[in-house]
Amino acid sequence: MRLIVLPGDGIGPEITAATLSVLHAASTKFGLELAIEQHEVGHDSLRQFGTTVRPQLLDIVRAADGLILGPAATFDFRDEGRGEINPSMFFRKHLDLFANIRPAKTHAGLRNRFGDFDLVVVRENTEGFYADRNMAQGGGEMLVTPDVAISLRRITRHCCERIAHAACRQAVRRRKHLTIVHKANVLKIGDGMFLGICREIARDYPGLEVDDILVDAMMAHVVRQPDRFDVIVATNMFGDILSDLTAELSGSLGLGGSLNTGSDHAMAQAAHGSAPDIAGRDVANPVSLILSAALLLAWFGERIGDTRYEAAARAVEHAVATAMQAGRGTRDVGGTLGTSAMGKTIADILISQTH
Ligand code: NAI
Ligand code: MG
């Protein structure tokens, strides 16, 4: 498996290094022969090449079997004309990675105020309110006068259909319960279309239990009783917001794995951002990116029909769970380990565990 790794900004290089130590252990143990090629993205790339993402990276990534993208300082990147491009948007848009799969589950041994749960948010990734990707040319935001801004949201039947299918496929493999999150009471046309199409597609999957909840009420429901949810499907921004919440409810934003998938490519990414407030101090939790990398291994294994990758992915998840249960975590989950020690701990458990 040929992997392209782009560490990114802030805590990106630290959590990427920890993730690579786990991937090397998995590769050795399961004979995956991972070949890893690293490139710059974000501020490093802007300094060296005058752009946060070199266009050549697209072909490099297309030719590889998967991409691991660290978080970038997106908020700093304001002017595409000056090479300030959001790397996350760039790959999601150009590789058409329409489904963002964000599992969240609690771990034994971690402080858990809301009860145990195991759910996955399936977020549409290519349109909606994301002004940097919802137009073919130009951005979806306009300044009409210095005091009037307009932000456009794009919702299409095509994107609703494919995200609904992605969510239903997750649900049939899990507890067969799909919850559609929307705001169709106010966004009657756009979210009305999303809700209607999700319901219609779900009928093609016999045995699925389907319900829907308004996004504002969802914030209360998911905090009150997270274990009532299995697979949750949402438009881009609602899914983005909701999945940070579900990751935090599971113990920390630093635990939220995230895989972006299209029909031919996949990109592992931490669910969180570049966390400049804790960057460079070896305190960030690398588990989010480690779990995302495990999702990427499983995706690749399924694609080529090689069960070793799926086994390696399960072993990584199991090693993370074992570490959490033993109280071996970073400080955001109440532990004392640094970023690199956390990576090494998970790698060591992975090597020594027997199944
Ligand atoms: P953030 O997600 O980076 O951080 C939010 C809070 O969670 C901070 O207190 C941070 O210290 C903590 N946190 C995040 N990840 C953590 C980890 N692995 N371990 C422990 N604590 C962690 O959000 P923020 O600060 O609003 O954004 C920082 C930058 O990241 C901005 O430039 C933003 O645009 C960018 N961003 C990039 C994303 C990407 O590249 N995929 C996604 C989200 C934000
Ligand atoms: Mg986000």
CSV table of C-alpha atoms and ligand atoms in Angstrom, one decimal:
chain,number,residue,atom,x,y,z
A,1,MET,CA,0.0,0.0,0.0
A,2,ARG,CA,1.5,3.3,-1.1
A,3,LEU,CA,0.5,6.1,1.3
A,4,ILE,CA,1.1,9.9,0.8
A,5,VAL,CA,1.5,11.7,4.1
A,6,LEU,CA,1.0,15.5,4.5
A,7,PRO,CA,1.7,16.5,8.1
A,8,GLY,CA,0.2,20.0,8.0
A,9,ASP,CA,0.4,22.8,10.6
A,10,GLY,CA,0.3,23.3,14.3
A,11,ILE,CA,0.0,19.9,16.0
A,12,GLY,CA,-0.1,18.2,12.6
A,13,PRO,CA,3.6,17.1,12.4
A,14,GLU,CA,3.5,15.8,16.0
A,15,ILE,CA,0.3,13.7,15.6
A,16,THR,CA,1.5,12.5,12.2
A,17,ALA,CA,4.8,11.2,13.6
A,18,ALA,CA,2.9,9.3,16.3
A,19,THR,CA,0.5,7.9,13.6
A,20,LEU,CA,3.4,6.8,11.5
A,21,SER,CA,5.0,4.9,14.4
A,22,VAL,CA,1.7,3.0,14.8
A,23,LEU,CA,1.4,2.4,11.0
A,24,HIS,CA,5.0,1.0,10.9
A,25,ALA,CA,4.2,-1.4,13.7
A,26,ALA,CA,1.0,-2.5,11.9
A,27,SER,CA,2.9,-2.9,8.7
A,28,THR,CA,5.5,-5.1,10.3
A,29,LYS,CA,3.0,-7.2,12.2
A,30,PHE,CA,0.6,-7.8,9.4
A,31,GLY,CA,3.1,-7.8,6.5
A,32,LEU,CA,1.4,-4.8,4.8
A,33,GLU,CA,4.6,-3.5,3.2
A,34,LEU,CA,3.4,0.1,3.6
A,35,ALA,CA,5.4,2.5,1.5
A,36,ILE,CA,5.2,6.0,2.9
A,37,GLU,CA,6.0,9.2,1.0
A,38,GLN,CA,5.9,12.6,2.8
A,39,HIS,CA,5.3,16.1,1.4
A,40,GLU,CA,4.7,19.6,2.7
A,41,VAL,CA,1.4,21.2,2.9
A,42,GLY,CA,0.1,24.3,4.7
A,43,HIS,CA,2.5,27.0,6.0
A,44,ASP,CA,5.6,25.0,5.2
A,45,SER,CA,4.6,24.7,1.6
A,46,LEU,CA,3.5,28.3,1.4
A,47,ARG,CA,7.0,29.4,2.6
A,48,GLN,CA,8.8,27.0,0.2
A,49,PHE,CA,6.6,27.0,-2.9
A,50,GLY,CA,4.4,30.0,-2.5
A,51,THR,CA,1.3,27.9,-2.1
A,52,THR,CA,-0.2,25.9,0.7
A,53,VAL,CA,-0.9,23.0,-1.7
A,54,ARG,CA,1.1,22.4,-4.8
A,55,PRO,CA,-1.1,21.3,-7.7
A,56,GLN,CA,1.3,18.4,-8.5
A,57,LEU,CA,0.2,16.9,-5.2
A,58,LEU,CA,-3.1,16.0,-6.8
A,59,ASP,CA,-1.4,13.6,-9.3
A,60,ILE,CA,0.9,12.2,-6.7
A,61,VAL,CA,-2.1,11.4,-4.5
A,62,ARG,CA,-4.2,10.0,-7.4
A,63,ALA,CA,-1.4,7.6,-8.2
A,64,ALA,CA,-1.1,6.4,-4.6
A,65,ASP,CA,-3.4,4.1,-2.6
A,66,GLY,CA,-4.4,6.5,0.2
A,67,LEU,CA,-3.7,9.9,1.7
A,68,ILE,CA,-3.1,10.9,5.3
A,69,LEU,CA,-3.6,14.6,5.7
A,70,GLY,CA,-2.7,16.4,9.0
A,71,PRO,CA,-4.7,19.4,10.1
A,72,ALA,CA,-3.9,22.7,8.5
A,73,ALA,CA,-4.2,26.3,9.8
A,74,THR,CA,-7.1,26.9,7.5
A,75,PHE,CA,-8.2,30.1,9.3
A,76,ASP,CA,-4.9,31.7,8.3
A,77,PHE,CA,-5.5,31.0,4.6
A,78,ARG,CA,-7.7,33.7,3.2
A,79,ASP,CA,-6.6,34.5,-0.3
A,80,GLU,CA,-6.4,31.8,-2.9
A,81,GLY,CA,-4.8,34.3,-5.3
A,82,ARG,CA,-1.8,34.3,-3.0
A,83,GLY,CA,-1.6,30.6,-2.8
A,84,GLU,CA,-3.5,30.3,0.4
A,85,ILE,CA,-5.7,27.3,-0.3
A,86,ASN,CA,-7.4,25.1,2.3
A,87,PRO,CA,-5.7,21.7,1.8
A,88,SER,CA,-8.6,19.8,3.2
A,89,MET,CA,-11.1,21.4,0.8
A,90,PHE,CA,-8.6,20.9,-2.1
A,91,PHE,CA,-8.4,17.1,-1.8
A,92,ARG,CA,-12.1,16.7,-0.9
A,93,LYS,CA,-13.2,18.7,-3.9
A,94,HIS,CA,-10.6,17.5,-6.5
A,95,LEU,CA,-10.8,13.8,-5.5
A,96,ASP,CA,-14.6,14.1,-5.0
A,97,LEU,CA,-14.4,12.7,-1.5
A,98,PHE,CA,-18.1,13.1,-0.8
A,99,ALA,CA,-18.6,11.0,2.3
A,100,ASN,CA,-16.9,12.0,5.5
A,101,ILE,CA,-17.2,9.0,8.0
A,102,ARG,CA,-16.7,10.1,11.6
A,103,PRO,CA,-17.2,7.3,14.2
A,104,ALA,CA,-17.4,8.2,17.9
A,105,LYS,CA,-17.5,5.8,20.7
A,106,THR,CA,-16.7,5.7,24.4
A,107,HIS,CA,-13.8,3.7,25.8
A,108,ALA,CA,-13.7,1.7,29.0
A,109,GLY,CA,-11.4,3.5,31.5
A,110,LEU,CA,-12.1,7.0,30.3
A,111,ARG,CA,-14.2,9.5,32.2
A,112,ASN,CA,-17.6,9.3,30.6
A,113,ARG,CA,-20.3,11.6,31.7
A,114,PHE,CA,-23.0,10.7,29.2
A,115,GLY,CA,-23.0,6.9,29.2
A,116,ASP,CA,-21.6,4.5,26.8
A,117,PHE,CA,-22.3,4.9,23.1
A,118,ASP,CA,-21.0,3.8,19.7
A,119,LEU,CA,-22.2,5.9,16.7
A,120,VAL,CA,-21.0,7.2,13.4
A,121,VAL,CA,-21.7,10.6,11.8
A,122,VAL,CA,-21.8,10.4,7.9
A,123,ARG,CA,-21.3,14.0,6.7
A,124,GLU,CA,-21.7,15.2,3.2
A,125,ASN,CA,-18.4,16.7,2.2
A,126,THR,CA,-18.6,18.4,-1.2
A,127,GLU,CA,-21.3,21.1,-1.1
A,128,GLY,CA,-23.7,22.7,1.4
A,129,PHE,CA,-22.6,25.9,3.1
A,130,TYR,CA,-18.8,25.4,2.3
A,131,ALA,CA,-18.2,28.5,0.2
A,132,ASP,CA,-14.8,27.1,-0.9
A,133,ARG,CA,-16.2,24.1,-2.6
A,134,ASN,CA,-19.8,24.6,-3.6
A,135,MET,CA,-19.2,26.5,-6.8
A,136,ALA,CA,-17.4,25.4,-10.0
A,137,GLN,CA,-15.8,28.8,-10.3
A,138,GLY,CA,-15.7,31.5,-7.7
A,139,GLY,CA,-16.7,31.2,-4.1
A,140,GLY,CA,-20.1,30.8,-2.6
A,141,GLU,CA,-19.8,34.0,-0.6
A,142,MET,CA,-20.3,37.6,-1.7
A,143,LEU,CA,-19.8,41.0,-0.2
A,144,VAL,CA,-22.7,43.0,-1.7
A,145,THR,CA,-21.7,46.2,0.0
A,146,PRO,CA,-19.1,46.6,2.8
A,147,ASP,CA,-21.9,45.8,5.2
A,148,VAL,CA,-23.9,43.1,3.4
A,149,ALA,CA,-22.6,39.5,3.0
A,150,ILE,CA,-24.3,36.7,1.3
A,151,SER,CA,-23.3,33.0,1.8
A,152,LEU,CA,-24.8,30.5,-0.6
A,153,ARG,CA,-25.6,26.9,0.3
A,154,ARG,CA,-25.8,24.3,-2.5
A,155,ILE,CA,-27.8,21.1,-2.1
A,156,THR,CA,-28.1,18.8,-5.1
A,157,ARG,CA,-30.1,15.5,-5.6
A,158,HIS,CA,-26.9,13.8,-6.8
A,159,CYS,CA,-25.0,14.6,-3.6
A,160,CYS,CA,-28.0,13.8,-1.3
A,161,GLU,CA,-28.4,10.5,-3.0
A,162,ARG,CA,-24.8,9.4,-2.7
A,163,ILE,CA,-24.4,10.5,0.9
A,164,ALA,CA,-27.7,8.7,1.7
A,165,HIS,CA,-26.3,5.5,0.1
A,166,ALA,CA,-23.0,5.8,2.0
A,167,ALA,CA,-24.9,6.2,5.3
A,168,CYS,CA,-27.3,3.3,4.6
A,169,ARG,CA,-24.3,1.1,3.8
A,170,GLN,CA,-22.8,1.9,7.1
A,171,ALA,CA,-26.1,1.3,8.9
A,172,VAL,CA,-26.7,-2.2,7.4
A,173,ARG,CA,-23.3,-3.3,8.7
A,174,ARG,CA,-24.0,-1.9,12.1
A,175,ARG,CA,-27.2,-1.8,14.2
A,176,LYS,CA,-29.4,-0.9,11.3
A,177,HIS,CA,-30.6,2.4,12.6
A,178,LEU,CA,-30.3,5.6,10.5
A,179,THR,CA,-31.1,9.1,11.9
A,180,ILE,CA,-31.4,11.9,9.4
A,181,VAL,CA,-30.4,15.3,10.9
A,182,HIS,CA,-31.7,18.4,9.1
A,183,LYS,CA,-33.5,21.8,9.4
A,184,ALA,CA,-36.3,21.2,7.0
A,185,ASN,CA,-38.7,23.2,9.1
A,186,VAL,CA,-36.8,26.4,8.1
A,187,LEU,CA,-34.7,25.4,5.0
A,188,LYS,CA,-37.8,23.8,3.5
A,189,ILE,CA,-36.4,23.5,0.0
A,190,GLY,CA,-32.8,22.5,0.6
A,191,ASP,CA,-33.1,20.4,3.7
A,192,GLY,CA,-36.5,19.3,2.5
A,193,MET,CA,-34.8,17.8,-0.5
A,194,PHE,CA,-32.1,16.2,1.7
A,195,LEU,CA,-34.6,14.7,4.1
A,196,GLY,CA,-36.9,13.4,1.3
A,197,ILE,CA,-34.0,11.8,-0.6
A,198,CYS,CA,-32.5,10.2,2.5
A,199,ARG,CA,-35.9,8.7,3.3
A,200,GLU,CA,-36.4,7.5,-0.3
A,201,ILE,CA,-32.9,5.9,-0.5
A,202,ALA,CA,-33.3,4.2,2.9
A,203,ARG,CA,-36.3,2.3,1.5
A,204,ASP,CA,-33.9,0.4,-0.8
A,205,TYR,CA,-32.2,-1.0,2.3
A,206,PRO,CA,-34.7,-3.5,3.9
A,207,GLY,CA,-34.6,-3.8,7.7
A,208,LEU,CA,-33.3,-0.3,8.4
A,209,GLU,CA,-35.0,1.7,11.1
A,210,VAL,CA,-35.1,5.3,9.9
A,211,ASP,CA,-35.9,8.5,11.9
A,212,ASP,CA,-35.1,12.1,11.6
A,213,ILE,CA,-34.4,14.9,14.1
A,214,LEU,CA,-34.1,18.7,13.7
A,215,VAL,CA,-30.5,19.7,14.0
A,216,ASP,CA,-31.0,22.1,17.0
A,217,ALA,CA,-33.0,19.5,19.0
A,218,MET,CA,-30.3,16.9,18.0
A,219,MET,CA,-27.7,18.8,20.1
A,220,ALA,CA,-29.9,18.1,23.2
A,221,HIS,CA,-30.8,14.5,22.2
A,222,VAL,CA,-27.2,13.5,21.5
A,223,VAL,CA,-26.0,14.9,24.9
A,224,ARG,CA,-29.0,13.5,26.8
A,225,GLN,CA,-28.9,10.0,25.3
A,226,PRO,CA,-26.1,9.4,22.9
A,227,ASP,CA,-26.6,5.6,22.9
A,228,ARG,CA,-29.9,5.9,21.1
A,229,PHE,CA,-27.9,6.7,17.9
A,230,ASP,CA,-26.2,4.4,15.4
A,231,VAL,CA,-25.6,6.1,12.1
A,232,ILE,CA,-26.4,9.8,11.7
A,233,VAL,CA,-26.5,11.4,8.2
A,234,ALA,CA,-26.2,15.1,7.8
A,235,THR,CA,-25.4,17.9,5.3
A,236,ASN,CA,-21.9,19.3,5.3
A,237,MET,CA,-21.9,22.0,8.0
A,238,PHE,CA,-24.4,20.3,10.4
A,239,GLY,CA,-22.3,17.1,10.2
A,240,ASP,CA,-19.1,19.0,10.8
A,241,ILE,CA,-20.5,20.6,13.9
A,242,LEU,CA,-22.2,17.5,15.2
A,243,SER,CA,-19.1,15.3,14.8
A,244,ASP,CA,-17.0,17.6,16.9
A,245,LEU,CA,-19.6,17.3,19.6
A,246,THR,CA,-19.9,13.5,19.4
A,247,ALA,CA,-16.0,13.2,19.5
A,248,GLU,CA,-15.9,15.4,22.6
A,249,LEU,CA,-18.8,13.4,24.2
A,250,SER,CA,-16.7,10.2,23.7
A,251,GLY,CA,-14.0,11.7,25.8
A,252,SER,CA,-12.1,14.3,23.7
A,253,LEU,CA,-12.1,16.0,20.4
A,254,GLY,CA,-8.6,14.3,20.1
A,255,LEU,CA,-10.3,10.9,19.8
A,256,GLY,CA,-12.4,11.6,16.7
A,257,GLY,CA,-11.4,9.5,13.7
A,258,SER,CA,-12.3,10.7,10.3
A,259,LEU,CA,-12.2,9.2,6.8
A,260,ASN,CA,-13.1,11.0,3.6
A,261,THR,CA,-14.1,8.7,0.9
A,262,GLY,CA,-15.1,8.9,-2.7
A,263,SER,CA,-15.5,6.2,-5.3
A,264,ASP,CA,-11.8,5.8,-6.0
A,265,HIS,CA,-9.9,7.6,-3.3
A,266,ALA,CA,-9.8,8.0,0.4
A,267,MET,CA,-8.2,10.4,2.8
A,268,ALA,CA,-7.6,9.9,6.5
A,269,GLN,CA,-7.8,13.1,8.5
A,270,ALA,CA,-8.1,14.1,12.2
A,271,ALA,CA,-11.6,15.4,12.9
A,272,HIS,CA,-10.1,18.4,14.7
A,273,GLY,CA,-8.0,21.3,13.6
A,274,SER,CA,-4.3,22.3,14.0
A,275,ALA,CA,-4.8,23.3,17.6
A,276,PRO,CA,-2.2,26.2,17.7
A,277,ASP,CA,-2.9,26.6,21.4
A,278,ILE,CA,-1.1,23.4,22.2
A,279,ALA,CA,1.2,23.0,19.2
A,280,GLY,CA,4.9,22.1,19.6
A,281,ARG,CA,4.5,21.0,23.2
A,282,ASP,CA,4.1,17.2,22.7
A,283,VAL,CA,0.7,17.2,24.5
A,284,ALA,CA,-1.7,16.8,21.6
A,285,ASN,CA,-3.7,13.5,21.4
A,286,PRO,CA,-2.7,11.6,18.3
A,287,VAL,CA,-5.5,9.1,18.6
A,288,SER,CA,-7.8,10.9,16.2
A,289,LEU,CA,-5.4,10.6,13.3
A,290,ILE,CA,-4.3,7.1,14.4
A,291,LEU,CA,-8.0,5.9,14.2
A,292,SER,CA,-8.4,7.7,10.9
A,293,ALA,CA,-5.4,5.9,9.5
A,294,ALA,CA,-6.9,2.6,10.7
A,295,LEU,CA,-10.1,3.5,8.8
A,296,LEU,CA,-8.0,4.1,5.7
A,297,LEU,CA,-6.3,0.7,6.0
A,298,ALA,CA,-9.7,-1.0,6.3
A,299,TRP,CA,-11.0,0.9,3.3
A,300,PHE,CA,-8.0,-0.1,1.2
A,301,GLY,CA,-8.3,-3.8,2.3
A,302,GLU,CA,-11.9,-3.9,1.3
A,303,ARG,CA,-11.2,-2.3,-2.0
A,304,ILE,CA,-8.5,-4.8,-3.0
A,305,GLY,CA,-10.0,-7.8,-1.2
A,306,ASP,CA,-7.1,-8.3,1.2
A,307,THR,CA,-8.2,-9.1,4.7
A,308,ARG,CA,-4.8,-8.3,6.3
A,309,TYR,CA,-5.6,-4.6,6.1
A,310,GLU,CA,-8.9,-5.0,7.8
A,311,ALA,CA,-7.2,-7.1,10.5
A,312,ALA,CA,-4.5,-4.5,11.0
A,313,ALA,CA,-7.2,-1.8,11.3
A,314,ARG,CA,-9.1,-3.8,13.9
A,315,ALA,CA,-5.8,-4.4,15.8
A,316,VAL,CA,-5.0,-0.6,15.8
A,317,GLU,CA,-8.5,0.1,17.2
A,318,HIS,CA,-8.1,-2.6,19.8
A,319,ALA,CA,-4.6,-1.3,20.8
A,320,VAL,CA,-6.1,2.2,21.3
A,321,ALA,CA,-8.9,0.8,23.4
A,322,THR,CA,-6.4,-1.2,25.5
A,323,ALA,CA,-4.3,1.9,26.1
A,324,MET,CA,-7.4,3.9,27.1
A,325,GLN,CA,-8.6,1.1,29.4
A,326,ALA,CA,-5.2,1.0,31.1
A,327,GLY,CA,-5.4,4.8,31.7
A,328,ARG,CA,-2.6,5.4,29.3
A,329,GLY,CA,-3.7,8.5,27.5
A,330,THR,CA,-2.8,12.1,26.8
A,331,ARG,CA,-3.8,14.9,29.2
A,332,ASP,CA,-7.0,15.8,27.3
A,333,VAL,CA,-8.4,12.3,28.4
A,334,GLY,CA,-7.0,12.6,31.9
A,335,GLY,CA,-3.7,10.9,31.2
A,336,THR,CA,-0.1,12.0,31.5
A,337,LEU,CA,1.5,10.8,28.2
A,338,GLY,CA,2.9,13.1,25.6
A,339,THR,CA,2.1,12.8,21.9
A,340,SER,CA,5.0,10.7,20.9
A,341,ALA,CA,4.8,8.4,24.0
A,342,MET,CA,1.1,7.9,23.2
A,343,GLY,CA,2.1,6.8,19.7
A,344,LYS,CA,4.8,4.5,21.0
A,345,THR,CA,2.4,3.0,23.6
A,346,ILE,CA,-0.2,2.1,21.0
A,347,ALA,CA,2.5,0.7,18.7
A,348,ASP,CA,3.9,-1.4,21.5
A,349,ILE,CA,0.5,-2.7,22.5
A,350,LEU,CA,-0.2,-3.5,18.8
A,351,ILE,CA,3.0,-5.5,18.5
A,352,SER,CA,2.5,-7.4,21.7
A,353,GLN,CA,-1.3,-8.2,21.5
A,354,THR,CA,-2.0,-11.7,20.5
A,355,HIS,CA,-5.0,-11.5,18.2
B,1,NAI,P1,-9.1,22.8,16.8
B,1,NAI,O1,-10.0,21.6,16.5
B,1,NAI,O2,-7.8,22.9,16.3
B,1,NAI,O3,-9.0,22.9,18.4
B,1,NAI,C1,-10.2,23.1,19.3
B,1,NAI,C2,-9.8,22.8,20.7
B,1,NAI,O4,-9.6,21.4,20.9
B,1,NAI,C3,-8.5,23.4,21.2
B,1,NAI,O5,-8.6,23.7,22.6
B,1,NAI,C4,-7.5,22.4,21.0
B,1,NAI,O6,-6.3,22.5,21.8
B,1,NAI,C5,-8.3,21.1,21.3
B,1,NAI,N1,-7.8,20.0,20.5
B,1,NAI,C6,-7.9,19.8,19.1
B,1,NAI,N2,-7.3,18.7,18.7
B,1,NAI,C7,-6.7,18.1,19.8
B,1,NAI,C8,-5.9,17.0,20.1
B,1,NAI,N3,-5.6,16.2,19.1
B,1,NAI,N4,-5.5,16.7,21.3
B,1,NAI,C9,-5.9,17.5,22.3
B,1,NAI,N5,-6.6,18.6,22.2
B,1,NAI,C10,-7.0,19.0,20.9
B,1,NAI,O7,-10.0,24.1,16.4
B,1,NAI,P2,-9.5,25.7,16.3
B,1,NAI,O8,-8.5,26.0,17.4
B,1,NAI,O9,-10.7,26.4,16.3
B,1,NAI,O10,-8.8,25.8,14.9
B,1,NAI,C11,-7.4,25.8,14.8
B,1,NAI,C12,-7.1,25.9,13.3
B,1,NAI,O11,-7.4,24.6,12.7
B,1,NAI,C13,-7.9,26.9,12.5
B,1,NAI,O12,-7.0,27.5,11.5
B,1,NAI,C14,-8.9,26.1,11.8
B,1,NAI,O13,-9.3,26.8,10.6
B,1,NAI,C15,-8.2,24.9,11.5
B,1,NAI,N6,-9.0,23.7,11.2
B,1,NAI,C16,-8.5,22.8,10.3
B,1,NAI,C17,-9.1,21.6,10.0
B,1,NAI,C18,-8.5,20.7,9.0
B,1,NAI,O14,-7.4,21.0,8.5
B,1,NAI,N7,-9.1,19.6,8.7
B,1,NAI,C19,-10.4,21.3,10.7
B,1,NAI,C20,-10.8,22.2,11.7
B,1,NAI,C21,-10.1,23.4,11.9
B,2,MG,MG,-14.6,20.5,11.6
